[in-house]
Coordinates of C-alpha atoms in Angstrom, one line a residue:
Chain A
M1 CA 41.3 38.1 39.3
T2 CA 40.5 34.9 41.1
P3 CA 39.6 32.1 38.8
P4 CA 35.8 31.5 38.8
A5 CA 34.5 28.6 40.9
P6 CA 34.3 25.6 38.3
S7 CA 30.8 24.4 39.7
A8 CA 28.8 27.1 37.6
A9 CA 27.8 26.1 34.3
V10 CA 28.2 29.7 33.0
E11 CA 30.2 32.5 34.9
V12 CA 30.1 36.2 33.5
R13 CA 31.9 38.7 35.4
G14 CA 32.4 42.3 34.6
L15 CA 31.7 41.7 31.0
I16 CA 32.0 44.8 28.6
R17 CA 31.6 44.8 24.9
S18 CA 31.6 47.8 22.7
F19 CA 30.7 48.4 19.1
G20 CA 32.1 51.7 18.2
A21 CA 30.9 54.3 20.7
V22 CA 28.1 52.0 21.9
R23 CA 28.5 49.8 24.8
A24 CA 26.3 47.0 24.2
V25 CA 27.3 45.3 27.5
D26 CA 28.5 47.2 30.1
G27 CA 29.8 45.4 33.3
L28 CA 27.6 42.4 33.1
D29 CA 27.6 39.6 35.8
L30 CA 25.9 36.3 35.4
R31 CA 26.0 33.0 37.1
I32 CA 24.2 29.8 36.2
Q33 CA 24.2 26.8 38.5
P34 CA 24.1 23.4 36.6
A35 CA 20.8 22.1 35.7
T36 CA 19.1 25.3 36.2
V37 CA 17.3 27.6 33.8
L38 CA 18.3 31.3 33.4
A39 CA 16.1 33.8 31.4
L40 CA 17.7 36.8 30.1
L41 CA 15.0 39.6 29.5
G42 CA 15.4 42.9 28.1
P43 CA 14.1 45.5 25.5
N44 CA 15.4 45.3 22.2
G45 CA 19.0 46.5 22.1
A46 CA 19.4 45.7 25.6
G47 CA 22.6 43.6 25.0
K48 CA 20.9 40.1 25.2
T49 CA 22.2 38.7 22.1
T50 CA 25.6 40.2 22.6
T51 CA 25.8 38.5 26.0
V52 CA 24.9 35.1 24.6
E53 CA 27.2 35.3 21.6
V54 CA 30.1 36.1 23.9
C55 CA 29.2 33.0 25.8
E56 CA 29.2 31.0 22.6
G57 CA 32.7 32.4 21.5
F58 CA 31.1 34.3 18.5
Q59 CA 32.2 37.7 20.2
R60 CA 35.3 38.7 21.9
P61 CA 34.8 40.6 25.2
D62 CA 36.4 43.9 25.6
A63 CA 36.8 43.2 29.1
G64 CA 35.7 40.9 32.1
V65 CA 35.8 37.1 32.5
V66 CA 33.4 34.5 30.6
R67 CA 33.6 30.9 31.5
V68 CA 31.3 28.2 30.3
L69 CA 31.9 24.8 31.9
G70 CA 35.1 26.4 33.2
L71 CA 36.5 27.0 29.6
D72 CA 37.1 30.3 28.0
P73 CA 34.6 30.3 24.9
I74 CA 37.3 31.6 22.5
A75 CA 40.6 30.2 23.9
D76 CA 39.1 26.7 24.6
G77 CA 36.5 27.1 21.8
A78 CA 37.3 23.8 20.1
A79 CA 37.0 21.9 23.6
L80 CA 34.0 23.7 24.5
R81 CA 31.9 23.6 21.3
P82 CA 31.1 20.0 21.4
R83 CA 29.7 20.3 25.0
I84 CA 27.3 23.3 24.4
G85 CA 24.2 23.5 22.2
V86 CA 23.5 26.7 20.3
M87 CA 20.2 28.2 18.8
P88 CA 21.2 31.6 17.1
Q89 CA 18.7 34.1 16.8
G90 CA 16.8 33.4 13.6
G91 CA 18.2 30.0 13.1
G92 CA 20.8 29.1 10.4
A93 CA 20.7 26.7 7.5
Y94 CA 21.5 26.6 3.8
P95 CA 18.6 28.3 2.1
G96 CA 18.0 25.2 -0.1
V97 CA 18.8 22.5 2.5
R98 CA 16.0 20.1 3.3
A99 CA 15.2 20.1 7.1
A100 CA 16.3 16.7 7.5
E101 CA 19.5 17.0 5.8
M102 CA 20.4 19.9 7.9
L103 CA 19.7 18.2 11.2
G104 CA 21.5 15.3 10.0
L105 CA 24.5 17.4 9.2
V106 CA 24.7 18.9 12.6
A107 CA 24.2 15.4 14.2
V108 CA 27.1 14.1 12.3
C109 CA 29.3 16.8 14.2
A110 CA 28.3 15.1 17.5
A111 CA 29.7 11.6 19.0
R112 CA 26.5 10.4 20.3
P113 CA 23.6 12.5 18.7
L114 CA 20.0 12.1 19.5
D115 CA 18.1 10.3 17.0
V116 CA 17.4 12.5 14.2
G117 CA 14.1 11.0 13.2
W118 CA 12.8 11.0 16.6
L119 CA 13.9 14.7 17.1
L120 CA 12.2 15.8 13.9
D121 CA 9.1 13.8 15.1
V122 CA 8.9 15.4 18.4
L123 CA 9.3 18.9 17.0
G124 CA 6.6 18.2 14.5
L125 CA 8.9 18.7 11.4
T126 CA 8.5 15.1 10.0
G127 CA 5.9 16.3 7.5
V128 CA 8.4 18.8 6.3
A129 CA 11.4 16.7 6.5
R130 CA 12.1 17.2 2.8
V131 CA 11.1 20.7 2.5
P132 CA 13.9 23.2 1.7
Y133 CA 14.6 25.6 4.7
K134 CA 13.7 28.8 2.9
R135 CA 10.2 27.4 2.2
L136 CA 9.6 26.4 5.9
S137 CA 7.4 28.9 8.0
G138 CA 9.3 31.0 10.6
G139 CA 8.0 28.5 13.3
Q140 CA 9.4 25.7 11.7
Q141 CA 12.5 27.2 11.0
Q142 CA 12.8 28.0 14.7
R143 CA 11.9 24.5 15.5
L144 CA 14.7 23.2 13.2
A145 CA 17.1 25.6 14.9
L146 CA 16.0 24.2 18.3
A147 CA 16.7 20.5 17.2
C148 CA 19.9 21.6 15.9
A149 CA 20.9 23.0 19.5
L150 CA 19.9 19.7 21.0
V151 CA 20.8 17.1 18.8
G152 CA 24.4 16.8 20.1
R153 CA 23.3 16.0 23.8
P154 CA 25.0 19.1 25.2
E155 CA 25.6 20.1 28.9
V156 CA 24.8 23.6 28.5
V157 CA 22.3 25.2 25.9
F158 CA 22.0 28.8 24.8
L159 CA 18.7 29.8 23.3
D160 CA 18.4 33.2 21.6
E161 CA 14.5 34.0 21.5
P162 CA 13.7 30.3 21.0
T163 CA 9.9 30.9 20.9
A164 CA 10.1 34.1 18.5
G165 CA 7.6 33.5 15.8
M166 CA 6.0 30.2 17.3
D167 CA 2.3 29.5 17.7
P168 CA 1.2 28.8 21.2
Q169 CA 1.3 25.1 20.6
A170 CA 4.9 25.0 19.6
R171 CA 5.7 27.4 22.4
R172 CA 4.3 25.1 25.1
L173 CA 6.4 22.0 23.3
V174 CA 9.3 24.3 23.7
W175 CA 8.6 25.1 27.3
D176 CA 8.3 21.1 27.9
I177 CA 11.6 20.7 26.3
I178 CA 13.3 23.1 28.5
R179 CA 11.9 21.5 31.5
G180 CA 13.0 18.1 30.3
L181 CA 16.5 19.5 29.6
C182 CA 16.7 21.0 33.2
A183 CA 15.4 18.0 34.7
D184 CA 18.2 15.8 32.9
G185 CA 20.6 18.0 34.3
V186 CA 21.3 20.5 31.3
S187 CA 21.7 24.0 32.1
V188 CA 19.9 26.4 30.0
L189 CA 20.4 30.3 29.2
F190 CA 17.7 31.5 27.0
T191 CA 16.5 35.1 26.1
T192 CA 13.0 36.1 25.7
H193 CA 10.6 39.1 25.4
L194 CA 7.8 37.2 27.0
M195 CA 7.4 37.7 30.8
E196 CA 5.0 34.6 30.9
E197 CA 7.8 32.4 29.3
A198 CA 10.4 33.7 32.0
E199 CA 8.0 33.2 34.9
A200 CA 6.9 29.7 33.8
L201 CA 10.5 28.4 33.0
A202 CA 13.2 30.3 34.8
D203 CA 15.0 29.6 38.2
Q204 CA 16.6 32.9 37.7
V205 CA 15.6 35.9 35.7
V206 CA 17.9 38.5 34.9
I207 CA 16.7 41.9 33.4
I208 CA 19.1 43.8 31.6
D209 CA 18.9 47.1 30.0
H210 CA 21.5 49.4 28.1
G211 CA 23.9 46.6 28.8
R212 CA 23.6 46.5 32.5
V213 CA 21.6 44.3 35.0
V214 CA 18.6 46.2 36.5
A215 CA 17.0 43.4 38.4
R216 CA 17.8 39.8 39.2
G217 CA 16.2 37.0 41.0
S218 CA 13.6 34.1 41.0
P219 CA 10.5 35.3 39.3
A220 CA 8.8 35.1 42.8
E221 CA 11.5 37.3 44.3
L222 CA 11.1 39.8 41.4
T223 CA 7.2 40.0 41.4
S224 CA 7.0 40.3 45.3
A225 CA 10.0 43.0 45.8
G226 CA 9.1 46.3 46.6
T227 CA 6.1 47.8 48.4
E228 CA 3.7 48.2 45.7
R229 CA 1.6 45.3 46.6
Q230 CA -2.1 46.0 47.0
L231 CA -5.0 44.2 49.1
R232 CA -8.5 44.9 47.6
F233 CA -11.9 43.9 48.8
G234 CA -15.5 44.9 48.5
A235 CA -18.1 45.8 51.3
R236 CA -20.9 48.3 51.9
P237 CA -19.8 51.7 50.7
G238 CA -18.9 54.5 53.2
L239 CA -17.4 52.5 56.1
E240 CA -15.4 54.5 58.8
L241 CA -11.7 54.0 57.8
G242 CA -10.2 55.7 60.7
P243 CA -9.9 52.9 63.2
L244 CA -8.3 50.7 60.3
C245 CA -5.7 53.3 59.6
T246 CA -4.9 53.6 63.2
A247 CA -4.5 49.8 63.5
L248 CA -2.4 49.2 60.1
P249 CA 1.2 49.0 60.6
E250 CA 3.5 52.2 59.6
G251 CA 3.5 52.5 55.8
C252 CA 0.1 51.0 55.2
R253 CA -2.6 53.1 53.9
A254 CA -6.6 52.4 53.4
S255 CA -8.6 54.1 51.2
E256 CA -12.2 53.7 49.3
P257 CA -11.2 54.6 45.6
R258 CA -14.7 54.0 44.5
P259 CA -17.9 53.5 46.6
G260 CA -17.9 50.0 48.0
G261 CA -14.1 49.2 46.8
Y262 CA -11.6 49.3 49.4
L263 CA -7.7 49.4 48.9
V264 CA -4.9 48.9 51.3
E265 CA -1.5 49.7 49.9
G266 CA 1.7 48.8 51.4
L267 CA 3.6 45.7 52.2
I268 CA 1.0 43.2 52.8
D269 CA 1.7 40.4 55.2
P270 CA -0.2 38.0 57.3
Q271 CA -0.4 40.6 60.1
V272 CA -1.9 43.3 57.8
M273 CA -4.4 40.6 56.5
A274 CA -5.6 39.9 60.1
T275 CA -5.9 43.7 60.9
V276 CA -8.1 44.0 58.0
T277 CA -10.5 41.2 58.7
A278 CA -10.7 42.1 62.3
W279 CA -11.7 45.5 61.4
C280 CA -14.1 44.2 59.1
A281 CA -15.6 42.0 61.9
Q282 CA -16.0 45.0 63.9
Q283 CA -17.7 47.0 61.3
G284 CA -20.1 43.9 61.0
V285 CA -19.3 43.5 57.1
F286 CA -18.0 40.5 55.0
A287 CA -15.2 41.5 53.0
E288 CA -15.8 40.2 49.3
D289 CA -13.4 39.4 46.5
L290 CA -10.6 39.9 49.1
R291 CA -7.5 39.5 47.0
V292 CA -3.7 40.4 47.3
S293 CA -2.5 41.4 43.9
R294 CA 1.4 40.9 43.2
R295 CA 3.2 42.6 40.4
S296 CA 3.4 40.7 37.3
L297 CA 7.0 40.3 35.8
E298 CA 5.8 42.5 33.1
D299 CA 5.0 45.3 35.5
V300 CA 8.4 44.9 37.0
F301 CA 10.1 45.0 33.4
L302 CA 8.2 48.1 32.5
E303 CA 8.9 49.9 35.6
L304 CA 12.7 49.1 35.4
T305 CA 13.1 49.6 31.6
G306 CA 10.5 52.3 31.0
R307 CA 7.7 52.5 28.6
E308 CA 9.1 54.2 25.6
L309 CA 9.5 52.2 22.4
R310 CA 13.0 50.9 21.6
P311 CA 14.3 51.1 18.0
Chain B
M1 CA 6.5 19.1 35.0
T2 CA 7.6 17.5 31.7
N3 CA 6.3 14.9 29.3
F4 CA 9.8 13.6 28.3
P5 CA 11.0 10.5 30.2
P6 CA 13.9 11.1 32.5
G7 CA 17.1 10.6 30.7
T8 CA 15.7 11.9 27.3
F9 CA 18.2 14.8 27.2
A10 CA 20.9 13.5 29.4
P11 CA 24.2 15.1 28.2
A12 CA 26.4 12.9 26.3
P13 CA 28.7 15.5 24.5
G14 CA 31.4 14.7 22.2
Q15 CA 33.0 15.6 18.7
G16 CA 32.0 13.5 15.8
R17 CA 34.5 11.8 13.7
L18 CA 36.5 14.3 11.6
S19 CA 36.3 12.7 8.3
R20 CA 32.8 12.1 8.5
M21 CA 31.9 15.8 9.4
L22 CA 34.0 17.0 6.7
L23 CA 32.7 14.6 4.0
T24 CA 29.0 15.2 5.1
Q25 CA 29.5 18.8 4.9
A26 CA 31.0 18.6 1.6
R27 CA 28.5 16.2 0.3
T28 CA 25.7 18.6 1.4
E29 CA 27.0 21.5 -0.2
F30 CA 27.8 19.6 -3.4
V31 CA 24.1 18.2 -3.5
L32 CA 22.7 21.6 -2.8
T33 CA 24.6 23.0 -5.8
L34 CA 23.5 20.4 -8.3
R35 CA 20.0 21.1 -7.2
N36 CA 20.2 24.7 -7.5
G37 CA 18.5 25.8 -10.8
E38 CA 20.5 29.1 -11.3
Q39 CA 23.8 27.4 -10.5
V40 CA 23.0 24.7 -13.2
L41 CA 22.3 27.6 -15.6
L42 CA 25.4 29.5 -14.8
T43 CA 27.9 26.6 -14.5
L44 CA 26.6 24.1 -17.0
L45 CA 23.8 25.4 -19.4
I46 CA 25.6 28.7 -20.3
P47 CA 29.2 26.9 -21.1
L48 CA 27.2 24.0 -22.8
G49 CA 25.6 26.5 -24.9
M50 CA 28.8 28.3 -25.8
L51 CA 30.4 25.3 -26.6
V52 CA 27.9 24.2 -29.0
G53 CA 27.4 27.5 -30.4
L54 CA 30.9 28.6 -30.9
T55 CA 31.7 25.3 -32.5
M56 CA 28.8 25.3 -34.9
L57 CA 28.8 29.1 -35.9
N58 CA 31.7 31.1 -37.1
V59 CA 31.3 34.3 -34.9
V60 CA 34.5 34.2 -33.2
P61 CA 37.7 33.7 -35.2
V62 CA 39.2 30.5 -34.1
P63 CA 41.7 28.1 -35.9
S64 CA 40.5 24.9 -37.3
P65 CA 39.2 22.4 -36.0
R66 CA 37.0 24.9 -34.0
V67 CA 36.0 22.3 -31.5
N68 CA 39.6 21.6 -30.3
N69 CA 40.3 25.3 -29.8
I70 CA 37.1 25.9 -28.2
T71 CA 36.6 23.2 -25.6
P72 CA 39.6 24.0 -23.5
R73 CA 38.3 27.6 -23.2
I74 CA 34.7 26.3 -22.2
L75 CA 36.4 24.0 -19.5
A76 CA 38.1 27.1 -18.2
L77 CA 34.8 29.1 -18.2
A78 CA 33.1 26.0 -16.3
V79 CA 35.7 26.2 -13.7
M80 CA 35.5 30.0 -13.2
S81 CA 31.6 29.9 -13.2
T82 CA 31.7 27.0 -10.6
A83 CA 34.4 27.9 -8.4
F84 CA 34.2 31.6 -8.4
T85 CA 30.9 33.1 -9.6
G86 CA 28.5 30.4 -8.2
Q87 CA 30.2 29.7 -5.1
A88 CA 30.7 33.1 -4.0
I89 CA 26.9 33.8 -4.5
A90 CA 26.3 30.7 -2.6
L91 CA 28.6 31.8 0.1
G92 CA 26.9 35.2 0.3
F93 CA 23.4 33.9 0.8
D94 CA 24.6 31.2 3.1
R95 CA 26.2 33.7 5.4
R96 CA 22.8 35.6 5.0
Y97 CA 20.9 32.4 6.3
G98 CA 23.4 32.2 9.2
V99 CA 24.5 28.7 8.1
L100 CA 28.2 29.6 8.6
K101 CA 27.4 30.6 12.3
R102 CA 25.4 27.6 12.6
L103 CA 28.2 25.3 11.6
A104 CA 30.8 27.2 13.4
A105 CA 28.9 26.5 16.7
T106 CA 29.2 22.7 16.3
A107 CA 32.2 20.6 16.9
L108 CA 33.2 21.0 13.1
P109 CA 36.6 22.7 13.3
R110 CA 36.6 26.3 11.7
W111 CA 39.0 25.5 8.9
S112 CA 36.7 22.8 7.6
L113 CA 34.0 25.5 7.1
V114 CA 36.3 26.4 4.0
V115 CA 38.0 23.1 3.1
G116 CA 34.5 21.5 3.0
R117 CA 33.3 24.1 0.5
M118 CA 36.4 23.6 -1.5
L119 CA 35.8 19.8 -1.7
A120 CA 32.1 20.5 -2.7
V121 CA 33.3 23.0 -5.6
L122 CA 35.9 20.4 -6.8
G123 CA 33.1 17.7 -7.1
V124 CA 30.8 20.2 -9.0
V125 CA 33.9 21.2 -11.2
L126 CA 34.4 17.5 -12.1
V127 CA 30.7 16.9 -12.8
R128 CA 30.7 19.7 -15.1
L129 CA 34.0 18.9 -16.9
V130 CA 32.6 15.3 -17.4
V131 CA 29.5 16.5 -19.0
L132 CA 31.1 19.4 -21.2
G133 CA 33.9 17.1 -22.3
A134 CA 31.5 14.3 -23.3
V135 CA 29.5 16.7 -25.4
A136 CA 32.7 18.0 -26.9
L137 CA 33.9 14.5 -27.8
L138 CA 30.5 14.1 -29.5
L139 CA 31.2 17.4 -31.4
G140 CA 34.4 15.8 -32.6
W141 CA 37.0 17.0 -29.9
H142 CA 40.4 15.4 -30.0
P143 CA 42.5 16.6 -27.0
E144 CA 46.3 15.9 -27.1
P145 CA 46.7 12.8 -25.1
A146 CA 50.0 14.1 -23.5
G147 CA 48.3 17.2 -22.6
V148 CA 45.5 15.5 -20.5
A149 CA 47.6 15.2 -17.3
P150 CA 49.0 18.6 -17.2
A151 CA 45.6 20.1 -18.0
A152 CA 44.2 18.3 -15.0
L153 CA 46.9 20.0 -12.9
L154 CA 45.9 23.3 -14.4
I155 CA 42.3 22.6 -13.6
L156 CA 43.0 22.0 -9.9
A157 CA 45.1 25.3 -9.8
G158 CA 42.4 27.1 -11.5
T159 CA 39.9 25.8 -9.0
A160 CA 42.1 26.7 -6.2
A161 CA 42.5 30.2 -7.5
F162 CA 39.0 31.0 -8.5
G163 CA 37.6 29.3 -5.3
A164 CA 39.9 31.2 -3.0
L165 CA 38.8 34.6 -5.0
G166 CA 35.1 33.3 -4.5
V167 CA 35.6 33.0 -0.7
L168 CA 37.3 36.3 -0.8
L169 CA 34.3 38.0 -2.3
G170 CA 31.3 36.0 -1.0
G171 CA 32.7 36.0 2.6
T172 CA 33.0 39.7 3.1
L173 CA 30.3 41.6 1.5
R174 CA 26.4 41.6 1.6
A175 CA 24.7 38.8 -0.4
E176 CA 23.1 41.3 -3.0
V177 CA 26.5 43.1 -3.4
V178 CA 28.2 39.7 -3.9
L179 CA 25.4 38.7 -6.6
A180 CA 26.2 42.0 -8.4
V181 CA 29.9 42.0 -8.2
A182 CA 30.2 38.2 -9.0
N183 CA 28.1 38.3 -12.1
T184 CA 29.8 41.6 -13.5
V185 CA 33.2 40.0 -13.1
W186 CA 32.2 37.0 -14.9
L187 CA 30.8 38.8 -17.7
V188 CA 33.8 40.8 -18.0
L189 CA 36.2 38.0 -17.6
V190 CA 34.3 36.1 -20.4
V191 CA 34.4 38.8 -22.8
A192 CA 37.6 40.5 -22.1
G193 CA 39.5 38.2 -19.6
G194 CA 41.0 35.8 -22.1
I195 CA 38.0 33.1 -21.9
V196 CA 36.5 33.5 -25.3
L197 CA 39.0 35.6 -27.1
S198 CA 42.6 34.4 -27.0
V199 CA 45.0 36.8 -25.4
H200 CA 46.9 36.6 -28.8
A201 CA 43.9 38.5 -30.3
L202 CA 44.1 41.4 -27.8
P203 CA 46.4 44.6 -28.3
G204 CA 49.7 44.3 -26.8
P205 CA 49.7 45.8 -23.0
F206 CA 46.1 44.4 -22.8
A207 CA 47.3 41.0 -23.5
A208 CA 49.9 41.1 -20.7
I209 CA 47.5 42.0 -18.2
V210 CA 45.1 39.4 -19.4
T211 CA 47.7 36.9 -19.2
A212 CA 48.3 37.6 -15.6
L213 CA 44.6 37.1 -14.7
P214 CA 43.3 33.7 -13.5
S215 CA 41.0 33.5 -16.5
G216 CA 43.5 34.2 -19.0
A217 CA 46.0 31.9 -17.4
L218 CA 43.5 29.0 -17.1
A219 CA 42.2 29.5 -20.6
E220 CA 45.5 29.9 -22.4
G221 CA 47.2 27.3 -20.5
L222 CA 44.3 24.7 -21.0
N223 CA 44.3 25.6 -24.6
T224 CA 48.0 25.2 -25.4
T225 CA 48.3 22.0 -23.3
L226 CA 45.3 20.3 -25.0
V227 CA 45.9 21.5 -28.4
T228 CA 49.8 21.3 -28.7
S229 CA 50.6 19.0 -25.8
V230 CA 53.2 21.6 -24.9
T231 CA 52.4 22.9 -21.2
P232 CA 53.1 26.6 -20.6
W233 CA 54.2 26.2 -16.9
D234 CA 54.2 29.9 -16.4
T235 CA 50.4 29.9 -16.4
L236 CA 50.3 27.3 -13.6
G237 CA 52.6 29.7 -11.7
V238 CA 50.1 32.5 -12.3
L239 CA 47.1 30.4 -11.0
L240 CA 49.0 29.1 -7.8
A241 CA 50.0 32.7 -7.0
W242 CA 46.3 33.9 -7.3
A243 CA 45.4 30.8 -5.1
A244 CA 47.9 31.8 -2.3
G245 CA 47.4 35.4 -2.3
A246 CA 43.5 35.2 -2.3
A247 CA 43.5 32.3 0.4
V248 CA 45.7 34.5 2.7
L249 CA 43.5 37.4 2.2
A250 CA 40.3 35.3 2.5
A251 CA 41.4 33.8 5.6
R252 CA 41.6 37.2 7.1
T253 CA 38.4 38.7 5.8
L254 CA 35.8 35.8 6.0
R255 CA 32.9 37.0 8.2
L256 CA 30.4 34.3 9.5
S257 CA 27.5 36.4 9.0

């Protein structure tokens, strides 16, 4: 295989990782450009955590190439670990350790760590700095885990479900931090179940299921892909749709699903919009509540991964 | 876009100083053990109670003066409780709480996960021995001066053997299973492993087995050394063999989570 281009912060090609008979990751490709954010989406058991743990050097790939900052996470682990920040799923600390002690310990492992007191303050943990880890709330444990991932001033950050169990305020704070990281040149890979989160933060969204990529692209690309876009408007009921259907381009259909509510389905481009408004002018009606609906990322996700519950 | 001033998170990666990492990890685990109530009960209060009780009450046949013959066995008990039982349980739950993975993801070298633990265990053992030794002296304990240095060697080897066995147990099984097994083994070794009862009080073939156990070796070794100042070096050999064997196995089987 050709060596991966060193410019990528994270490069994964043809990754396969099995547990017994189950292929958790089945031929996965990923590429994260420096100073960008990638969101890894997928139902439970899709292979998100396995993918992240392979990148972190915790699991050995059965096949494929994995490079983080051009380094092999296992063979070059000692050289790589000081350069990456890791937030494992569910955090990680001694049950009895105080929040400040734990962050202090992780900070000592870095050459030029962020100020521990400042970081606790930013993450709203100053008030619980002396509280043992097992007595922190789930959200506080998550924030401490995030602090541990950031304190060493890493170049690449892996966050496995960083906002799980957090209240909306804490979630906004985490979003703000991820944007700050990206603005300062840090590359971020995070996993999430929240479509809103992926749409808000990610330059690139990768949706995986059964260990395979089922869709990838920017949030805008993913939600505008396909022909399921719809144009809706309201007008006087019972308008003559024949001339509109004739005027619309191939593949577009117009209908009146309920009296006074009109729907145009197909690839809605500016030309279609002009055709619709011209027809309205001909009919002497004013189109009310005219709107083009895009699919949400959640629609895309459910469409690709199905609606049945996962174990 | 973000409320953080530019440069707040500018990358500046690097590995911390090795000695500082290792000592901070060891100090953290040392302090956590001293703070843990169950650990204090297991590794200090129970040995302390047995020291006072067995010295004052004639429940077990022991040569006179009782305190001289009981103290070395209690020191062995403290080493076993701290390095094996307490440490294995702590490791089991630390793994459950993801701390090994957390630390393994930092610049801390992998070997220091275990070496830092052993330093912490050694520190706790020293604290326990100082307290128990002081109480024994108050009860009239007179250790043979010539036996003190060899006893220190035996204690080091015993800590290594029990520590490695603790990592072997605590580093492979689920936390609840570790808890059950570690406590059961502790109880069995206290009663029948040469800790409370001298191997000489046991029937022949059984005595041979117990002498080869780390509990029997440490208790007999310390007892003979501190009572007669003659060091049975074979017990040091037994402890070192257990330490080496368990360490090799533990290094292969240790799981982070």
